[in-house]
């Protein structure tokens, strides 16, 4: 990837939805990966999410601040070991505000007090179907940070989970922010390219950290 002729350009994928390649440098990626490894440990660690229809999500998940389950938030892991959800660290909220400022400008970040993180781990054939992040009561932008393997991130529209959509390649260190008119757009991960993580990171698979504001 370092051998590319041109650096990848940032791009507005839809109004209010911006991709910033290589936003986290190698050191920041390592720091975030170390934190994810801590968060993944029990209690309230990495778990398989079961959907009401009896299925399971292939990406495993750990939450900070509030525990997400299909389809709501709780203070404890109500669909797992029952432990209190791990706290959301102040430094992660600061990172979220910096991300929004960088991607959408200072106005979009004003008053955005990030208090929830969903950390998704993709290994094997894991992927994520098209869905909306609609269980939050606040409309602050969603911040998405990627570590490890490259994936295809499918960013759709607010009306249906079908086309039109845009496929964006998210690599380790990339930032994607969606807010404003795109806050409730359908999105998903149809493919992860195994073995594409930067070797020096030391991660087999892909981690995605999404930061959200839960609201009252
Ligand atoms: O893994 C990703 O890039 C997307 C994660 C996602 O859509 C979510 O957590 O709601």
Short mmCIF file of C-alpha atoms and ligand atoms in Angstrom, two decimals:
data_model
loop_
_atom_site.label_atom_id
_atom_site.label_comp_id
_atom_site.label_asym_id
_atom_site.label_seq_id
_atom_site.Cartn_x
_atom_site.Cartn_y
_atom_site.Cartn_z
CA UNK A 1 0.00 0.00 0.00
CA UNK A 2 2.93 2.32 0.69
CA UNK A 3 3.95 1.65 -2.90
CA UNK A 4 0.85 3.29 -4.34
CA UNK A 5 1.56 5.98 -6.88
CA UNK A 6 -0.88 8.51 -5.39
CA UNK A 7 -2.16 8.85 -1.85
CA UNK A 8 -5.83 7.93 -1.59
CA UNK A 9 -8.03 11.01 -1.58
CA UNK A 10 -10.69 11.81 0.99
CA UNK A 11 -14.16 11.77 -0.47
CA UNK A 12 -17.72 12.81 0.27
CA UNK A 13 -19.64 9.60 -0.46
CA UNK A 14 -23.06 11.20 0.18
CA UNK A 15 -24.08 14.52 1.78
CA UNK A 16 -22.71 14.36 5.35
CA UNK A 17 -20.84 11.07 4.75
CA UNK A 18 -17.07 11.44 4.42
CA UNK A 19 -14.25 8.92 4.02
CA UNK A 20 -10.83 10.03 5.29
CA UNK A 21 -8.12 7.50 4.32
CA UNK A 22 -5.19 6.89 6.69
CA UNK A 23 -6.58 9.08 9.45
CA UNK A 24 -4.90 7.04 12.21
CA UNK A 25 -1.14 6.62 11.89
CA UNK A 26 0.58 3.32 12.75
CA UNK A 27 1.15 4.29 16.38
CA UNK A 28 -2.45 5.37 16.92
CA UNK A 29 -3.68 2.13 15.31
CA UNK A 30 -1.52 0.08 17.67
CA UNK A 31 -2.80 2.01 20.68
CA UNK A 32 -6.42 1.50 19.65
CA UNK A 33 -5.81 -2.20 18.96
CA UNK A 34 -4.31 -2.66 22.45
CA UNK A 35 -7.39 -1.00 23.93
CA UNK A 36 -9.70 -3.26 21.88
CA UNK A 37 -7.85 -6.33 23.18
CA UNK A 38 -8.48 -5.15 26.77
CA UNK A 39 -12.15 -4.41 26.08
CA UNK A 40 -12.64 -7.83 24.47
CA UNK A 41 -11.77 -9.65 27.71
CA UNK A 42 -14.59 -10.89 29.97
CA UNK A 43 -16.60 -9.86 31.87
CA UNK A 44 -18.77 -7.94 29.37
CA UNK A 45 -16.26 -8.95 26.67
CA UNK A 46 -16.48 -9.96 23.03
CA UNK A 47 -19.70 -11.87 22.36
CA UNK A 48 -21.76 -13.37 19.58
CA UNK A 49 -24.91 -11.33 18.99
CA UNK A 50 -28.13 -13.28 18.55
CA UNK A 51 -30.92 -11.73 16.53
CA UNK A 52 -34.63 -12.04 17.46
CA UNK A 53 -35.23 -14.29 14.44
CA UNK A 54 -32.88 -16.93 15.89
CA UNK A 55 -29.85 -16.06 13.77
CA UNK A 56 -26.43 -14.87 14.84
CA UNK A 57 -24.32 -11.99 13.61
CA UNK A 58 -21.04 -13.21 12.12
CA UNK A 59 -19.09 -10.20 13.39
CA UNK A 60 -18.56 -10.54 17.15
CA UNK A 61 -19.03 -7.44 19.29
CA UNK A 62 -18.12 -5.69 22.51
CA UNK A 63 -19.71 -2.43 23.68
CA UNK A 64 -18.55 0.46 25.83
CA UNK A 65 -20.69 3.02 27.66
CA UNK A 66 -23.99 1.32 26.87
CA UNK A 67 -24.63 -2.20 25.75
CA UNK A 68 -26.30 -2.59 22.35
CA UNK A 69 -28.49 -5.60 21.74
CA UNK A 70 -31.08 -6.13 18.98
CA UNK A 71 -32.65 -3.57 19.13
CA UNK A 72 -31.91 -1.23 22.00
CA UNK A 73 -29.40 -0.21 24.67
CA UNK A 74 -28.90 -1.41 28.24
CA UNK A 75 -26.48 -0.79 31.13
CA UNK A 76 -25.62 -4.48 31.46
CA UNK A 77 -24.98 -7.28 28.97
CA UNK A 78 -28.62 -8.37 29.04
CA UNK A 79 -28.13 -10.89 26.22
CA UNK A 80 -24.80 -12.23 27.53
CA UNK A 81 -23.05 -12.64 30.86
CA UNK A 82 -25.17 -9.98 32.58
CA UNK A 83 -22.12 -7.94 33.66
CA UNK A 84 -22.17 -4.11 33.68
CA UNK A 85 -21.02 -2.71 30.35
CA UNK A 86 -17.45 -1.41 30.35
CA UNK A 87 -17.03 2.36 30.74
CA UNK A 88 -16.58 4.62 27.73
CA UNK A 89 -13.21 6.37 28.18
CA UNK A 90 -12.96 10.16 27.87
CA UNK A 91 -10.04 9.87 25.41
CA UNK A 92 -12.27 7.95 22.99
CA UNK A 93 -14.87 10.73 23.10
CA UNK A 94 -12.15 13.25 22.35
CA UNK A 95 -11.00 11.11 19.41
CA UNK A 96 -14.59 11.05 18.15
CA UNK A 97 -14.92 14.83 18.28
CA UNK A 98 -11.59 15.26 16.48
CA UNK A 99 -12.75 12.82 13.82
CA UNK A 100 -15.98 14.72 13.21
CA UNK A 101 -14.18 18.07 13.15
CA UNK A 102 -11.76 16.71 10.58
CA UNK A 103 -14.39 15.07 8.40
CA UNK A 104 -17.36 17.44 8.65
CA UNK A 105 -16.06 20.60 10.34
CA UNK A 106 -16.20 22.11 13.82
CA UNK A 107 -19.94 22.91 13.69
CA UNK A 108 -20.84 19.25 13.26
CA UNK A 109 -18.74 18.30 16.30
CA UNK A 110 -20.16 20.98 18.61
CA UNK A 111 -22.02 19.41 21.53
CA UNK A 112 -21.37 15.85 20.32
CA UNK A 113 -20.62 14.08 23.61
CA UNK A 114 -19.73 10.58 22.46
CA UNK A 115 -20.68 8.01 25.08
CA UNK A 116 -21.14 4.69 23.24
CA UNK A 117 -18.74 2.50 21.27
CA UNK A 118 -19.55 -0.69 19.41
CA UNK A 119 -16.43 -2.66 18.56
CA UNK A 120 -16.98 -5.26 15.83
CA UNK A 121 -14.49 -8.03 15.15
CA UNK A 122 -14.55 -9.73 11.74
CA UNK A 123 -12.67 -12.96 11.20
CA UNK A 124 -13.24 -15.91 8.88
CA UNK A 125 -16.18 -15.11 6.62
CA UNK A 126 -17.71 -12.49 8.93
CA UNK A 127 -19.68 -9.67 7.36
CA UNK A 128 -22.53 -7.33 8.27
CA UNK A 129 -25.86 -6.93 6.48
CA UNK A 130 -27.37 -3.62 5.46
CA UNK A 131 -28.86 -1.84 8.48
CA UNK A 132 -29.36 1.61 9.98
CA UNK A 133 -27.92 2.85 13.28
CA UNK A 134 -31.30 3.99 14.56
CA UNK A 135 -31.39 2.95 18.24
CA UNK A 136 -29.78 6.23 19.42
CA UNK A 137 -31.95 9.17 20.45
CA UNK A 138 -29.37 11.80 19.45
CA UNK A 139 -28.57 12.74 15.87
CA UNK A 140 -24.80 13.31 16.27
CA UNK A 141 -22.71 11.83 13.45
CA UNK A 142 -21.53 8.22 13.69
CA UNK A 143 -17.74 7.87 13.69
CA UNK A 144 -16.26 4.66 12.25
CA UNK A 145 -12.60 3.64 12.61
CA UNK A 146 -11.10 0.61 10.92
CA UNK A 147 -8.16 -1.57 11.97
CA UNK A 148 -6.63 -4.63 10.32
CA UNK A 149 -7.95 -6.26 7.17
CA UNK A 150 -9.38 -4.17 4.34
CA UNK A 151 -13.12 -4.42 3.78
CA UNK A 152 -15.79 -3.33 1.34
CA UNK A 153 -18.02 -0.88 3.20
CA UNK A 154 -21.36 -0.44 1.44
CA UNK A 155 -22.96 2.95 2.03
CA UNK A 156 -26.54 3.17 0.82
CA UNK A 157 -29.49 5.51 1.11
CA UNK A 158 -31.92 6.40 3.89
CA UNK A 159 -35.03 4.89 2.25
CA UNK A 160 -34.26 1.25 1.49
CA UNK A 161 -31.55 -1.34 2.10
CA UNK A 162 -31.22 -1.75 -1.66
CA UNK A 163 -29.50 0.34 -4.36
CA UNK A 164 -28.43 3.05 -4.86
CA UNK A 165 -25.30 2.50 -2.78
CA UNK A 166 -21.58 3.20 -3.03
CA UNK A 167 -18.92 0.63 -2.18
CA UNK A 168 -15.92 2.13 -0.39
CA UNK A 169 -12.71 0.28 0.45
CA UNK A 170 -11.89 0.79 4.14
CA UNK A 171 -8.32 0.00 5.15
CA UNK A 172 -6.54 -0.04 8.47
CA UNK A 173 -6.43 3.49 9.88
CA UNK A 174 -9.30 4.83 7.75
CA UNK A 175 -12.04 7.05 9.16
CA UNK A 176 -15.62 7.19 7.92
CA UNK A 177 -18.10 9.66 9.40
CA UNK A 178 -21.79 9.88 8.56
CA UNK A 179 -24.11 12.52 9.92
CA UNK A 180 -26.67 15.13 8.85
CA UNK A 181 -28.79 13.88 5.93
CA UNK A 182 -26.84 10.59 5.90
CA UNK A 183 -27.08 9.83 9.63
CA UNK A 184 -29.75 7.16 9.08
CA UNK A 185 -28.44 5.73 5.82
CA UNK A 186 -28.36 1.96 5.42
CA UNK A 187 -24.85 0.54 5.43
CA UNK A 188 -23.08 -2.79 5.76
CA UNK A 189 -19.92 -4.81 5.18
CA UNK A 190 -20.42 -7.39 2.41
CA UNK A 191 -16.78 -8.50 2.26
CA UNK A 192 -13.55 -8.52 4.25
CA UNK A 193 -10.32 -9.29 2.40
CA UNK A 194 -8.48 -11.74 4.68
CA UNK A 195 -4.74 -11.29 5.07
CA UNK A 196 -4.65 -7.62 4.00
CA UNK A 197 -3.92 -6.07 7.42
CA UNK A 198 -0.62 -4.22 7.73
CA UNK A 199 1.78 -6.94 9.01
CA UNK A 200 3.33 -4.61 11.60
CA UNK A 201 -0.06 -4.13 13.30
CA UNK A 202 -0.21 -7.79 14.38
CA UNK A 203 -3.94 -8.31 13.85
CA UNK A 204 -5.48 -11.20 11.92
CA UNK A 205 -8.95 -10.04 10.91
CA UNK A 206 -10.67 -6.67 11.03
CA UNK A 207 -11.82 -4.46 13.88
CA UNK A 208 -14.27 -1.63 13.47
CA UNK A 209 -14.93 0.85 16.23
CA UNK A 210 -18.08 2.95 15.85
CA UNK A 211 -18.67 5.86 18.19
CA UNK A 212 -22.16 7.18 18.80
CA UNK A 213 -24.03 9.62 21.01
CA UNK A 214 -26.83 7.80 22.79
CA UNK A 215 -28.90 10.79 23.85
CA UNK A 216 -31.16 11.08 26.86
O1 LIG B 1 -17.71 -2.67 10.42
C1 LIG B 1 -18.10 -1.64 9.89
O2 LIG B 1 -17.39 -0.94 9.18
C2 LIG B 1 -19.55 -1.24 10.07
C3 LIG B 1 -20.07 -1.48 11.46
C4 LIG B 1 -21.51 -1.09 11.57
O3 LIG B 1 -22.16 -0.88 10.59
C5 LIG B 1 -22.12 -0.96 12.88
O4 LIG B 1 -21.50 -1.20 13.92
O5 LIG B 1 -23.33 -0.60 12.91
#
